[in-house]
Short mmCIF file of C-alpha atoms (C1' of nucleotides) in Angstrom, two decimals:
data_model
loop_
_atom_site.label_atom_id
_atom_site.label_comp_id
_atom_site.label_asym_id
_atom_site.label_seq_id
_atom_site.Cartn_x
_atom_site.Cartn_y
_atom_site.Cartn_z
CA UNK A 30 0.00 0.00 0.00
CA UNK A 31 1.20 3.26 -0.66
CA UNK A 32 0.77 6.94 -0.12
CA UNK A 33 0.66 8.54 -3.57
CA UNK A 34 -2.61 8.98 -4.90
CA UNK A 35 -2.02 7.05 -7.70
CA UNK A 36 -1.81 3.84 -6.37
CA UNK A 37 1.63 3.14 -7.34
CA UNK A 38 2.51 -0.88 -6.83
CA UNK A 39 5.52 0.21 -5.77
CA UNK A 40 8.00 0.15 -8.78
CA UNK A 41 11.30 -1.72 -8.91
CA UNK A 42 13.97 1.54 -8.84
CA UNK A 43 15.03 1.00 -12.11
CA UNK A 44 11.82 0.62 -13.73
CA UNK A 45 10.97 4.07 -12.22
CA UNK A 46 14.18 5.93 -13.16
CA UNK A 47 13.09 4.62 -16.48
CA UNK A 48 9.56 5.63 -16.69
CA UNK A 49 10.69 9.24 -15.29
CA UNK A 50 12.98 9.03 -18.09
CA UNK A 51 10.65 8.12 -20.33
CA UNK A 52 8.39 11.18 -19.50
CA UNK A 53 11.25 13.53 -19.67
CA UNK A 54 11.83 12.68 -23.25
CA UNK A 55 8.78 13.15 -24.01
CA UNK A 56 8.10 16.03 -22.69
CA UNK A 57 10.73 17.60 -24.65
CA UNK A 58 9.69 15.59 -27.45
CA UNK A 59 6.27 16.37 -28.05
CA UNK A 60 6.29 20.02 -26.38
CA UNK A 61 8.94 20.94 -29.19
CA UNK A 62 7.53 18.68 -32.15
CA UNK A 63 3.81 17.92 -31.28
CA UNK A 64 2.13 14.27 -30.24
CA UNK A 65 3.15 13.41 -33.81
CA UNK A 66 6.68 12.51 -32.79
CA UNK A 67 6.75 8.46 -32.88
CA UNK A 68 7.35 6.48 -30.41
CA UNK A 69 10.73 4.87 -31.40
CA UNK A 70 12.07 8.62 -31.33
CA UNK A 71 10.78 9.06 -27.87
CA UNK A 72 11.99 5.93 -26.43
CA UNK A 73 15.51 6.45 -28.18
CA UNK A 74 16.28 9.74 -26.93
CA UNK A 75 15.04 8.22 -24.12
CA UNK A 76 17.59 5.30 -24.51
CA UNK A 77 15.80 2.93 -23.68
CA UNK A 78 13.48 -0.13 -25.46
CA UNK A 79 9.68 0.23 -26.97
CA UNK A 80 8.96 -2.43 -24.65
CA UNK A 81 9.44 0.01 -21.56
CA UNK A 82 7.52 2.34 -22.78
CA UNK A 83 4.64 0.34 -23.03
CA UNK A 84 5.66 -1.83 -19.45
CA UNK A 85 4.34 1.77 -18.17
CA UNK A 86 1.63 2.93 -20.33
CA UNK A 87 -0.75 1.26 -22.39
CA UNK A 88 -0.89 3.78 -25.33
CA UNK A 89 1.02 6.75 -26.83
CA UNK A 90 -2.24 8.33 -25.76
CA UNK A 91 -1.78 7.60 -21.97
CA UNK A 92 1.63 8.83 -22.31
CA UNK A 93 0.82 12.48 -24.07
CA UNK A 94 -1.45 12.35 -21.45
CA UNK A 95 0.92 11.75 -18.35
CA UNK A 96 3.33 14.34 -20.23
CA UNK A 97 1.27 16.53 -20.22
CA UNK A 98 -0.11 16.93 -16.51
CA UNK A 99 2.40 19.58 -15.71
CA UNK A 100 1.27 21.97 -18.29
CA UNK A 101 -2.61 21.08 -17.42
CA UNK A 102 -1.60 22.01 -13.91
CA UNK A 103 -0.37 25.34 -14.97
CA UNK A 104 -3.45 25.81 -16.66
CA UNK A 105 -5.48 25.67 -13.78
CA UNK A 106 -3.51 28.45 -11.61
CA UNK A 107 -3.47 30.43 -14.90
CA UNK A 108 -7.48 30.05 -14.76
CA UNK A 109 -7.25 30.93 -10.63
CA UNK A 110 -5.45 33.65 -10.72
CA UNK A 111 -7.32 35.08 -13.48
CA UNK A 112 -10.25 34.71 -11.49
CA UNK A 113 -8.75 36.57 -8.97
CA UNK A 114 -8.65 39.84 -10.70
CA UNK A 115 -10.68 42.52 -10.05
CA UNK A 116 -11.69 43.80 -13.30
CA UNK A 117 -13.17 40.92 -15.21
CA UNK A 118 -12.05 41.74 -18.66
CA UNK A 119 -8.62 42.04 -17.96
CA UNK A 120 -8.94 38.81 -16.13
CA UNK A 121 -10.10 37.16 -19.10
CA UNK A 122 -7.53 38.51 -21.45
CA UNK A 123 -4.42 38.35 -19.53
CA UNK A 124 -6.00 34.84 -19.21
CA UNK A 125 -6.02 33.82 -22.94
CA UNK A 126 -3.03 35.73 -23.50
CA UNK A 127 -1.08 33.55 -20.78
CA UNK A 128 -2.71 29.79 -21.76
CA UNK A 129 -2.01 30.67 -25.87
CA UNK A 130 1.39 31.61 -24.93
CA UNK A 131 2.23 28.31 -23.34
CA UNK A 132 0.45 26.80 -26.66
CA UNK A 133 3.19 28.50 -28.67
CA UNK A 134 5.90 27.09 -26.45
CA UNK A 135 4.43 23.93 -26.11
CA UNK A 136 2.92 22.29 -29.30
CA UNK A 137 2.17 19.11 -27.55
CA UNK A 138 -0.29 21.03 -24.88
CA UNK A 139 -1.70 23.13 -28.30
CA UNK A 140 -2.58 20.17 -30.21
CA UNK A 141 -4.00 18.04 -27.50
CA UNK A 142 -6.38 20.67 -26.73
CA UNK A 143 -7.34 21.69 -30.41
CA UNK A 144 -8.29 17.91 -31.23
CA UNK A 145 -9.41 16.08 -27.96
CA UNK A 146 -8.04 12.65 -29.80
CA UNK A 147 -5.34 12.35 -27.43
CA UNK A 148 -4.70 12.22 -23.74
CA UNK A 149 -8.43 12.84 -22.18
CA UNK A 150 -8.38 11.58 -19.38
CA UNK A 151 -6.29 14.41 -17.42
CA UNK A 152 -7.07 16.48 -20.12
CA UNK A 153 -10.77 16.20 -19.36
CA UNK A 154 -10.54 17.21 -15.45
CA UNK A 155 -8.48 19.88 -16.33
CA UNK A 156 -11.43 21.18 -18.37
CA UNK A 157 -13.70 20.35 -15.38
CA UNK A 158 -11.28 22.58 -12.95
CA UNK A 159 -11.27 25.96 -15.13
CA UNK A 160 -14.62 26.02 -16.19
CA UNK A 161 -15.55 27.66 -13.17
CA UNK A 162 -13.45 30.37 -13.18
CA UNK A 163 -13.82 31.68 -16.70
CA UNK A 164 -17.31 31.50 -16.41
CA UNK A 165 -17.32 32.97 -13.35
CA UNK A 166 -14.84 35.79 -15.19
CA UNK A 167 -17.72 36.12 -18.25
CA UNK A 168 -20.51 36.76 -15.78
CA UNK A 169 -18.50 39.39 -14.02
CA UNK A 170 -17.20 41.06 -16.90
CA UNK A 171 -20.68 41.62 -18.52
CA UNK A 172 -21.96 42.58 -15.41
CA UNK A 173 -19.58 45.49 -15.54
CA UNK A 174 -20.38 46.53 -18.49
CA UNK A 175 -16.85 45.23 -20.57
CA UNK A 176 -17.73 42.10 -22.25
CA UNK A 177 -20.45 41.67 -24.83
CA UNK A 178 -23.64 40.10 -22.93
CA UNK A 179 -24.51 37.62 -26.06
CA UNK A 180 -21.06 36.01 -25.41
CA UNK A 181 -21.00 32.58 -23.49
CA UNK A 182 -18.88 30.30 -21.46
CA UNK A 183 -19.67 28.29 -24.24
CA UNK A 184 -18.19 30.06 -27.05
CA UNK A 185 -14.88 29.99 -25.26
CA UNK A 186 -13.41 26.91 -26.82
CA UNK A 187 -13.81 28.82 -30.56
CA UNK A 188 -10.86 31.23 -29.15
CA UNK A 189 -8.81 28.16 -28.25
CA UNK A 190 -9.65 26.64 -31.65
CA UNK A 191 -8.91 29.42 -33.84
CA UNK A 192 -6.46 30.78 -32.19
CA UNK A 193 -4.34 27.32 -32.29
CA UNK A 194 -5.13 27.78 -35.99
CA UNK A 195 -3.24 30.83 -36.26
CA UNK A 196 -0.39 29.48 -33.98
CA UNK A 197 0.07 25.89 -35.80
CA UNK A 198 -0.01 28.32 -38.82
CA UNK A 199 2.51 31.02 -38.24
CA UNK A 200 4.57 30.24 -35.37
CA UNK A 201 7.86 29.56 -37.50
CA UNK A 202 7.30 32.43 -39.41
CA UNK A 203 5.82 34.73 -37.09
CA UNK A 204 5.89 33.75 -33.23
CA UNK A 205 3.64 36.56 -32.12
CA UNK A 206 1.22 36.86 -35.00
CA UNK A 207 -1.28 35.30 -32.70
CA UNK A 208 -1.43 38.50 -30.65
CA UNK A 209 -2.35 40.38 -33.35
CA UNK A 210 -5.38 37.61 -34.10
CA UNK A 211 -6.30 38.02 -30.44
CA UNK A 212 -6.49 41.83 -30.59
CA UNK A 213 -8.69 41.46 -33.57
CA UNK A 214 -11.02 39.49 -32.13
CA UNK A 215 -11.24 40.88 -28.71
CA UNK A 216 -12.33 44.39 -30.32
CA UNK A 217 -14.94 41.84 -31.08
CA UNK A 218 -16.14 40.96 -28.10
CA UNK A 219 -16.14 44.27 -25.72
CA UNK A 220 -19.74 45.09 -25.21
CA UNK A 221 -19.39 48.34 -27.31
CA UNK A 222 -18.59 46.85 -30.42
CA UNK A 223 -21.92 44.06 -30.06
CA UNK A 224 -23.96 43.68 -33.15
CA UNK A 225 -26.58 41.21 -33.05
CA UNK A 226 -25.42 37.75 -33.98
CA UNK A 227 -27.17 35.76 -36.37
CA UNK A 228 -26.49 32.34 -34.14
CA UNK A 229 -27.00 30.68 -31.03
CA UNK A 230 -23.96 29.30 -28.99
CA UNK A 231 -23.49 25.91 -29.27
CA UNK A 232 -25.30 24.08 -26.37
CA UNK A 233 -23.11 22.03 -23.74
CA UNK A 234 -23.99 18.99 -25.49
CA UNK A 235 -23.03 19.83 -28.80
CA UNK A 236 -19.93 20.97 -27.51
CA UNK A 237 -19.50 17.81 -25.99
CA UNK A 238 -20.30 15.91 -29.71
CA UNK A 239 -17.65 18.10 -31.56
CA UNK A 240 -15.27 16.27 -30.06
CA UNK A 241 -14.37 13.56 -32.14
CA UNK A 242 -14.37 15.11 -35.23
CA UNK A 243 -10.76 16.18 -36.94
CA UNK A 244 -8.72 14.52 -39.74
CA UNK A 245 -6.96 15.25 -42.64
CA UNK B 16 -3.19 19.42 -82.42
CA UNK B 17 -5.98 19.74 -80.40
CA UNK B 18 -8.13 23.16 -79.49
CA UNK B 19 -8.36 22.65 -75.95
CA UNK B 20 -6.07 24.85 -73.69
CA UNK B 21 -4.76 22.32 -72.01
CA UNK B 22 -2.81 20.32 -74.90
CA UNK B 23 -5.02 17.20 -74.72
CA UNK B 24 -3.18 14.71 -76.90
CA UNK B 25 -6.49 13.36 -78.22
CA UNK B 26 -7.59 10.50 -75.42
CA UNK B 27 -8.90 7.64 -76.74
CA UNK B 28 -12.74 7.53 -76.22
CA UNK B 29 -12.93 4.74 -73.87
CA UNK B 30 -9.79 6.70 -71.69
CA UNK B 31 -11.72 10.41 -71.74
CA UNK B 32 -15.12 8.43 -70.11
CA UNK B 33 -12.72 6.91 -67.36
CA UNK B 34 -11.24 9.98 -66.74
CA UNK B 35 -14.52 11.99 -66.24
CA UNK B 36 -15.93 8.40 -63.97
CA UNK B 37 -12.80 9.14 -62.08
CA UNK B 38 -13.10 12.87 -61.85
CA UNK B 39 -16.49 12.94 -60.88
CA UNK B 40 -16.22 10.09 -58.53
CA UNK B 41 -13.26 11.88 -56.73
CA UNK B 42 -15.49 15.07 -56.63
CA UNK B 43 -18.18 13.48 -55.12
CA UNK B 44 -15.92 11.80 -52.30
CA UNK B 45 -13.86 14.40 -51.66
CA UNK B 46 -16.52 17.07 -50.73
CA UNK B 47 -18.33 14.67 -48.76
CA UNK B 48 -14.99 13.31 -46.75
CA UNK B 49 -11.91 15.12 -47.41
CA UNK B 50 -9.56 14.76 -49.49
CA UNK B 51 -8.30 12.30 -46.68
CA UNK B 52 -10.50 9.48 -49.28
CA UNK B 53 -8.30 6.90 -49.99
CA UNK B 54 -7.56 6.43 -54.06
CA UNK B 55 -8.62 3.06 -53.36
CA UNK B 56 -12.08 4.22 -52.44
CA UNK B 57 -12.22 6.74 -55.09
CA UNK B 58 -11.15 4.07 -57.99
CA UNK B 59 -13.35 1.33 -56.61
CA UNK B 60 -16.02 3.91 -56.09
CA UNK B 61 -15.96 4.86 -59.80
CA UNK B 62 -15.72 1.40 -61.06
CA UNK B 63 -11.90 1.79 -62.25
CA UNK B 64 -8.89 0.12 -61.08
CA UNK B 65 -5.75 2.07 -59.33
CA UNK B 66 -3.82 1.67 -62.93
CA UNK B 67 -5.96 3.89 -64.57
CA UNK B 68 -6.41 6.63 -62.32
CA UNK B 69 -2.51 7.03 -62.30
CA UNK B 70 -2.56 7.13 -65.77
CA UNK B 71 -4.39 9.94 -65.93
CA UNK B 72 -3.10 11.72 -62.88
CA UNK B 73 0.26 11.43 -62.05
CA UNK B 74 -0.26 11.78 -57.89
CA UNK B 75 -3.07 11.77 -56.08
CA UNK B 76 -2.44 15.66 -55.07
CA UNK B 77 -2.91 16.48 -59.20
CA UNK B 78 -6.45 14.56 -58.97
CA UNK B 79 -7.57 16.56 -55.81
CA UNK B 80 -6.26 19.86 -57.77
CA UNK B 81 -8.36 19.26 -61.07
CA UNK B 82 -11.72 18.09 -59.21
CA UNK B 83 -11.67 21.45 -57.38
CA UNK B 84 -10.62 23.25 -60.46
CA UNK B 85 -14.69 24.14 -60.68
CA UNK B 86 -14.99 25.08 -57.07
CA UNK B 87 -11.45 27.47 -57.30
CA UNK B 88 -13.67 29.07 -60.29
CA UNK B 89 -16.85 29.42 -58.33
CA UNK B 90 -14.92 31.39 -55.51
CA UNK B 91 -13.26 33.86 -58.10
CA UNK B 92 -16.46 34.04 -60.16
CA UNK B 93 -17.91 35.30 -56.46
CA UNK B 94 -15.16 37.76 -55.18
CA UNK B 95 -15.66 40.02 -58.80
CA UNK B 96 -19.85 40.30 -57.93
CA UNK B 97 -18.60 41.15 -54.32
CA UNK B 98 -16.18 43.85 -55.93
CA UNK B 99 -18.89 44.93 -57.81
CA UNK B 100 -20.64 46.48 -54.72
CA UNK B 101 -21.18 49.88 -54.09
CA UNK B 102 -20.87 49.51 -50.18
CA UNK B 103 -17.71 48.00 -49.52
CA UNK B 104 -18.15 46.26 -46.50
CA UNK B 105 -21.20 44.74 -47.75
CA UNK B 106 -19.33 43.37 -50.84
CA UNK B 107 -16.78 41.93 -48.13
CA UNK B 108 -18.69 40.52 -45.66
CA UNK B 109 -20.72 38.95 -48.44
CA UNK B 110 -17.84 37.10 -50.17
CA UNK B 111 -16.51 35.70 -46.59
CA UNK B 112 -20.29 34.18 -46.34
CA UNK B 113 -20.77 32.90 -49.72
CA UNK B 114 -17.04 32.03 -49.50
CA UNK B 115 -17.41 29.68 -46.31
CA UNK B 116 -20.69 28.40 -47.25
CA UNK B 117 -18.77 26.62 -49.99
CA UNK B 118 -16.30 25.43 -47.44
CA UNK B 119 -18.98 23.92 -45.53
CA UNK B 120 -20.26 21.91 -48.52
CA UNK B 121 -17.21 21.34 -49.85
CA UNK B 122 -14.78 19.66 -47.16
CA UNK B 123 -12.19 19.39 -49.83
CA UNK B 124 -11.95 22.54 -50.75
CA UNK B 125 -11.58 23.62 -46.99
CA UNK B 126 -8.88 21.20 -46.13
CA UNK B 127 -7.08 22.69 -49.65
CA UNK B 128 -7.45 26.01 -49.09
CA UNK B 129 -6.72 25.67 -44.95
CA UNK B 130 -3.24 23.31 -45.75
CA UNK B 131 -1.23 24.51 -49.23
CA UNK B 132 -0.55 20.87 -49.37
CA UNK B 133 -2.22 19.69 -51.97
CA UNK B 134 -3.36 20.22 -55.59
CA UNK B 135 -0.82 23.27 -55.78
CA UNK B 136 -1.14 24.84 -59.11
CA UNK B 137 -4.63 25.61 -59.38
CA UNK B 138 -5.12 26.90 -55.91
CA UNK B 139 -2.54 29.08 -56.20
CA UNK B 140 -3.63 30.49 -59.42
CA UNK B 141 -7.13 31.37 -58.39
CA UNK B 142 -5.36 32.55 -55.19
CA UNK B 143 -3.86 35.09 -57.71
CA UNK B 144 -6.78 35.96 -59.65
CA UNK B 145 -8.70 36.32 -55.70
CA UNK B 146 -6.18 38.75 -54.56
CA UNK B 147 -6.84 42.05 -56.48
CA UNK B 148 -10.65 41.99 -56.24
CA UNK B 149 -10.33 41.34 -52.12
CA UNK B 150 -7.75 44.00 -52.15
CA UNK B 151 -9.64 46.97 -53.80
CA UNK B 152 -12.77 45.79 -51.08
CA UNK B 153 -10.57 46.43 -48.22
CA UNK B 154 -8.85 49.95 -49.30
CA UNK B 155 -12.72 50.72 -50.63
CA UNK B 156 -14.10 49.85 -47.69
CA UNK B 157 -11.17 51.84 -45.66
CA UNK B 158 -11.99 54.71 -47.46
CA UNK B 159 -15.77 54.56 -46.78
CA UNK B 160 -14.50 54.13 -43.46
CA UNK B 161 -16.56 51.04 -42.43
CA UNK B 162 -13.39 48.82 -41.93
CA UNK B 163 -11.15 49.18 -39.60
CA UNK B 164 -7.66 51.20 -41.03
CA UNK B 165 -5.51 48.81 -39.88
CA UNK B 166 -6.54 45.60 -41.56
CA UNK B 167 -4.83 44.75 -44.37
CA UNK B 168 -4.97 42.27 -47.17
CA UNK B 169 -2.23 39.73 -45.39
CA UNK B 170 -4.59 39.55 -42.75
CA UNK B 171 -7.31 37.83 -44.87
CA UNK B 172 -5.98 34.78 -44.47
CA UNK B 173 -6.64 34.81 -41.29
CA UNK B 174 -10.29 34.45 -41.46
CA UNK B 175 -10.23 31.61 -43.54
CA UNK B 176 -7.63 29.82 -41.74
CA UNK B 177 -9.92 30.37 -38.34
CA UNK B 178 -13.44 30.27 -40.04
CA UNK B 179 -12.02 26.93 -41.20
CA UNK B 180 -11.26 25.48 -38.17
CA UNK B 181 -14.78 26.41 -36.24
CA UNK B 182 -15.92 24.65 -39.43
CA UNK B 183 -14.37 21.59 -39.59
CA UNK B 184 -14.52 20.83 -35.52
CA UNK B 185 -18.62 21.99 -35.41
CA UNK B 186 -20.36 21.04 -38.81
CA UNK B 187 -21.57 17.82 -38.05
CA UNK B 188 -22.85 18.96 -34.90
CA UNK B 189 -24.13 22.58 -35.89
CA UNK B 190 -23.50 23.35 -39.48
CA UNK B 191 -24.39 27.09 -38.74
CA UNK B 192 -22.35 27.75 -36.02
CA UNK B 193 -19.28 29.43 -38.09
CA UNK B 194 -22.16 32.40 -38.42
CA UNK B 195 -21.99 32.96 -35.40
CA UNK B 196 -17.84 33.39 -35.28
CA UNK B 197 -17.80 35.55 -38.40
CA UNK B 198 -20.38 37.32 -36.85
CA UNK B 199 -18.01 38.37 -33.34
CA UNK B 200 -15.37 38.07 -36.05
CA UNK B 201 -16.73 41.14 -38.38
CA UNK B 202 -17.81 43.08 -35.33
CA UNK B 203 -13.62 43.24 -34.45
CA UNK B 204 -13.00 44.67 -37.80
CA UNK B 205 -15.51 47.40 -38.00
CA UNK B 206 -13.95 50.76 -37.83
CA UNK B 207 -15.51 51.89 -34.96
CA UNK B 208 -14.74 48.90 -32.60
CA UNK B 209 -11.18 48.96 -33.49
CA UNK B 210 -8.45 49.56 -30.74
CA UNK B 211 -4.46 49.48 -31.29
CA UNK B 212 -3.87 45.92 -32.29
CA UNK B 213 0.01 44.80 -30.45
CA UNK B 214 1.56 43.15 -34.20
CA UNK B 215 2.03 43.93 -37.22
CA UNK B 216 0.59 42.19 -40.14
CA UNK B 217 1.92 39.24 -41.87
CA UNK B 218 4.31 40.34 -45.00
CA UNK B 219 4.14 38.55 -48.20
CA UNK B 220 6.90 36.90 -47.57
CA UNK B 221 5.84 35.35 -44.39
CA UNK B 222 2.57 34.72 -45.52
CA UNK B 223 3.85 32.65 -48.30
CA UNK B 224 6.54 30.74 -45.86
CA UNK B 225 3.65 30.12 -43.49
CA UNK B 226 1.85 27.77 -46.53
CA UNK B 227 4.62 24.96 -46.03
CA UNK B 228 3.77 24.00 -42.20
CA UNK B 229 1.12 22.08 -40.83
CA UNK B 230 1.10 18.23 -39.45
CA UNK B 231 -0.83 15.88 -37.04
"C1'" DC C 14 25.18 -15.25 -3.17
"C1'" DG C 15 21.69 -17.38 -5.34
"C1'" DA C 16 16.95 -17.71 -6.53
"C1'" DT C 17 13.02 -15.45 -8.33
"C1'" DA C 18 10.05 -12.21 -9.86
"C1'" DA C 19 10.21 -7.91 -12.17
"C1'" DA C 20 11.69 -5.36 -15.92
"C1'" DC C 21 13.96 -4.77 -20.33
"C1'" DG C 22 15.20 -4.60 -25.52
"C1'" DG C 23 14.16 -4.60 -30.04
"C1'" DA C 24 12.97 -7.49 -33.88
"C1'" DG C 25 8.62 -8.68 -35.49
"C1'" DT C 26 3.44 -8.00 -36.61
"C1'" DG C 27 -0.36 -5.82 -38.64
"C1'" DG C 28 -2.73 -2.29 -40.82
"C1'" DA C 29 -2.97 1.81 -43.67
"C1'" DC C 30 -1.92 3.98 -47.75
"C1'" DA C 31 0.26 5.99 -52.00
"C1'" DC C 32 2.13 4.39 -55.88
"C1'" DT C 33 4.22 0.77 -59.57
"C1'" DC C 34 4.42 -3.04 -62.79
"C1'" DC C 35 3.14 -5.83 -66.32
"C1'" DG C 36 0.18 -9.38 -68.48
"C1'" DC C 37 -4.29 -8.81 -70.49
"C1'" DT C 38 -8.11 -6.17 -72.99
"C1'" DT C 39 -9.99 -2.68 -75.85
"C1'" DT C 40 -9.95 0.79 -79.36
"C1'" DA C 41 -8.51 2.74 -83.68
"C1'" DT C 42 -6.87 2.21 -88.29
"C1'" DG C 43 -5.66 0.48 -93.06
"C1'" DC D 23 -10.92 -7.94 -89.51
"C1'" DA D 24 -6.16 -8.07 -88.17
"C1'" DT D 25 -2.77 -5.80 -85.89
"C1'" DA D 26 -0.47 -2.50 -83.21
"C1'" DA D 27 -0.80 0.94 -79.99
"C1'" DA D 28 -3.28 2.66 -76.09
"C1'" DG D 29 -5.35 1.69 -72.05
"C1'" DC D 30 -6.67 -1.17 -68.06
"C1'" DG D 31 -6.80 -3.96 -63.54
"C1'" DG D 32 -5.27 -5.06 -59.24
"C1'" DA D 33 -1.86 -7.69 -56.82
"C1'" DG D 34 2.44 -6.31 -55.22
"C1'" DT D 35 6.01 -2.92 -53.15
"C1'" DG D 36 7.80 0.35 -50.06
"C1'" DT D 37 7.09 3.13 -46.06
"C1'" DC D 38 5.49 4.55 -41.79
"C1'" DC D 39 3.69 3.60 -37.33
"C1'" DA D 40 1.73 1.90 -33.10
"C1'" DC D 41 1.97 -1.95 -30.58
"C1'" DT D 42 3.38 -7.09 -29.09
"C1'" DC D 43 6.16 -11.04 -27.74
"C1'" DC D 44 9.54 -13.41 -25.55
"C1'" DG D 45 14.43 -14.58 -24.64
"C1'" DT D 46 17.66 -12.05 -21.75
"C1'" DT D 47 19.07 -9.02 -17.93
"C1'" DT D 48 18.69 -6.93 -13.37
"C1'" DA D 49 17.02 -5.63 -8.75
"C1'" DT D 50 15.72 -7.45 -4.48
"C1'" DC D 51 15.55 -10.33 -0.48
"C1'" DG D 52 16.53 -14.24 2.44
#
DNA sequence: CGATAAACGGAGTGGACACTCCGCTTTATG
DNA sequence: CATAAAGCGGAGTGTCCACTCCGTTTATCG
C-alpha cells in the first residue's frame, strides 16, 4: 500500500528511473515537435526499449497524457489567478493571453487541446477545474459593463480553436502573430462593439459531440 | 493538335469516359470526406482500377487539384460580384459568407485552401486571380471608413484559416455555427470597434513561408 | 550469493496507404 | 478484320507507425 494517490505498486527503482525518463523525453519531445513525434524517437532519446515504454503505459495516448499533466496544472492556476482579478475583462484577457502563450511554447499542450483525440483523461478534469473560473470571469465582466452580454462560457473553446489555428499556422514564421489575431477578435467581443449575432452558442452537449471530429 | 487549352493529346474515347468516372467520382468523395478518401475508395467507387487513375493523374495531389478546379472558379467568379458592390463592407462581408458556405459543402476545398498541401497549381492560381478583387474591397471599404484602417490584405488569411477550423470541428454537430464566429469576427473589424492591435501584419513573404507547415 | 520475480530490448506484426508493374483487354486504323 | 498501340486492372512494393512477444538481464531479499 502506498501513499501517492495514484496507487503506485511500488515500482522496482530501475523501472521508475526509467519511466521518469521516459516522460522527460517526451516532454521535450512532443512540447517541441507535437504528439506526432513516434514512439521509437521518444523511447531512443530516451535510450531505452519500446517495450518500456509500453511496461508503463498502455498507449502513446496515456503517455501524451501523463506528459502533459504539468502543463494542465499550470493551466489551472493560470485560470485561478485570473479569477482573482478585479476587473473581469482584464482577467479574461491576460488569461487567454497567458494559456495561448504556453500553446506557442508547447505544441504538444496546443494540439492536444485543439483535437481532444489524445490524452483525455487528465485532459478532461483539467477542463472540469477551469470552467468555473472563466465563467465565473464572463458573468463578471458583462456585469460590468466590458464584455459583450450575447457572449457565453460556451463560445470559449472557438478562441482556443482558432487561435491554435493561427499558432500551428505562423509560429515559424511569425511567433507573435497570434497576438495580433487576439487583438482582432477581442475588439470583437467588448460590449461596445456588439452587433446582433445571427447564431445561437453551441449548447453544452453539442460541444460535448464536436469532439471527435478532426482529420486530414 | 488539339483546341483545348490544355494540350489534350487526343484520349482515346474509352480513356476520356474513365477519366470523367474518375473525376467525378473523386469530386463526389472528396466534398463529402476530405480529401483524406483513400484512391482506393475513389477508384473502386468509380468502377476503375488504381492503374488507370494514375494514368491519368500522375499523384493523387494532381487529382484533388483538377476536381476542385470548378470550385477554385466558383470562388473567383464570387469575389468580382462582391467587388462589384457599391458599399464596400457589404461586398466583403458577403464574399466571406458565400465564401465559407462553400467550405462547408465542400470539405475538400476547406482542407485545400486551410493546408497549401495539396493540388498546388490551381489553388494558387485562383489565389492570384482572388487577390486584387479582395484588395480593392478592403482599401474601398477603408476609405468609406466602415473597416477598420488597420486591416490589411495579409490579414485575410486569417479568417479563412480560423473560419475553417470552427468549421471543420462543429459542422456535423451545428452546421451554422461558423455564423456565429464571423459574426463576433466582423464586429472586431468594423472601424468603430477597433483599438491598437500589439503586431504587425503578416508580410508577403511570411505569408507565403507560413503555406509549407502544418502536421498531425 | 543465489533464486526469483520484475523489468527490459528490439525485432517482429499488422494495418494503412500511396504508388508501380506488367500481363491482359480494348480501341482505332488500313 | 487483323494488328499495333493505347489503355486497363489489381496484386504487389515500399514506407510509416503503433503496438506485441519473448528470450535475456537486473534488482531485491533471504
Amino acid at each position: 500500500m502506498s501513499l501517492t494517490a495514484t496507487t503506485t505498486k511500488a515500482l522496482r527503482s530501475d523501472a521508475r528511473r526509467n519511466r521518469e525518463q521516459l516522460v522527460a523525453s517526451a516532454r521535450e519531445l512532443i512540447a517541441r515537435e507535437g504528439p506526432g513525434v513516434s514512439v521509437e524517437e521518444i523511447t531512443q532519446h530516451a535510450g531505452l526499449g519500446m517495450g518500456t515504454l509500453y511496461r508503463h503505459f498502455a498507449t502513446k495516448d496515456e503517455l501524451i497524457d501523463a506528459v502533459l499533466e504539468d502543463a494542465f496544472a499550470e493551466l489551472v492556476e493560470l485560470a485561478r489567478q485570473a479569477a482573482a482579478e478585479e476587473d473581469a475583462w482584464t482577467g479574461l484577457t491576460t488569461f487567454l493571453e497567458q494559456a495561448l502563450a504556453r500553446h506557442v511554447a508547447n505544441r504538444g499542450l496546443k494540439d492536444v487541446l485543439a483535437s481532444r483525440e489524445h490524452g483525455r483523461r487528465r485532459a478532461e478534469a483539467m477542463r472540469t477545474r477551469i470552467r468555473p473560473f472563466l465563467r465565473g470571469l464572463i458573468e463578471r465582466a458583462q456585469a460590468q459593463g466590458t464584455l459583450r452580454s450575447d457572449f457565453t462560457s460556451e463560445d470559449l473553446p472557438l478562441l482556443f480553436w482558432t487561435a491554435g489555428r493561427v499558432i500551428e499556422t505562423t509560429a515559424t514564421v511569425a511567433p507573435d502573430y497570434w497576438r495580433r489575431y487576439l487583438g482582432l477578435l477581442l475588439d470583437g467581443l467588448r460590449a461596445d462593439a456588439a452587433t446582433a449575432l445571427p447564431q445561437p452558442p453551441l449548447t453544452r452537449a453539442q460541444l460535448a459531440r464536436a469532439a471527435g471530429r478532426h482529420e486530414s
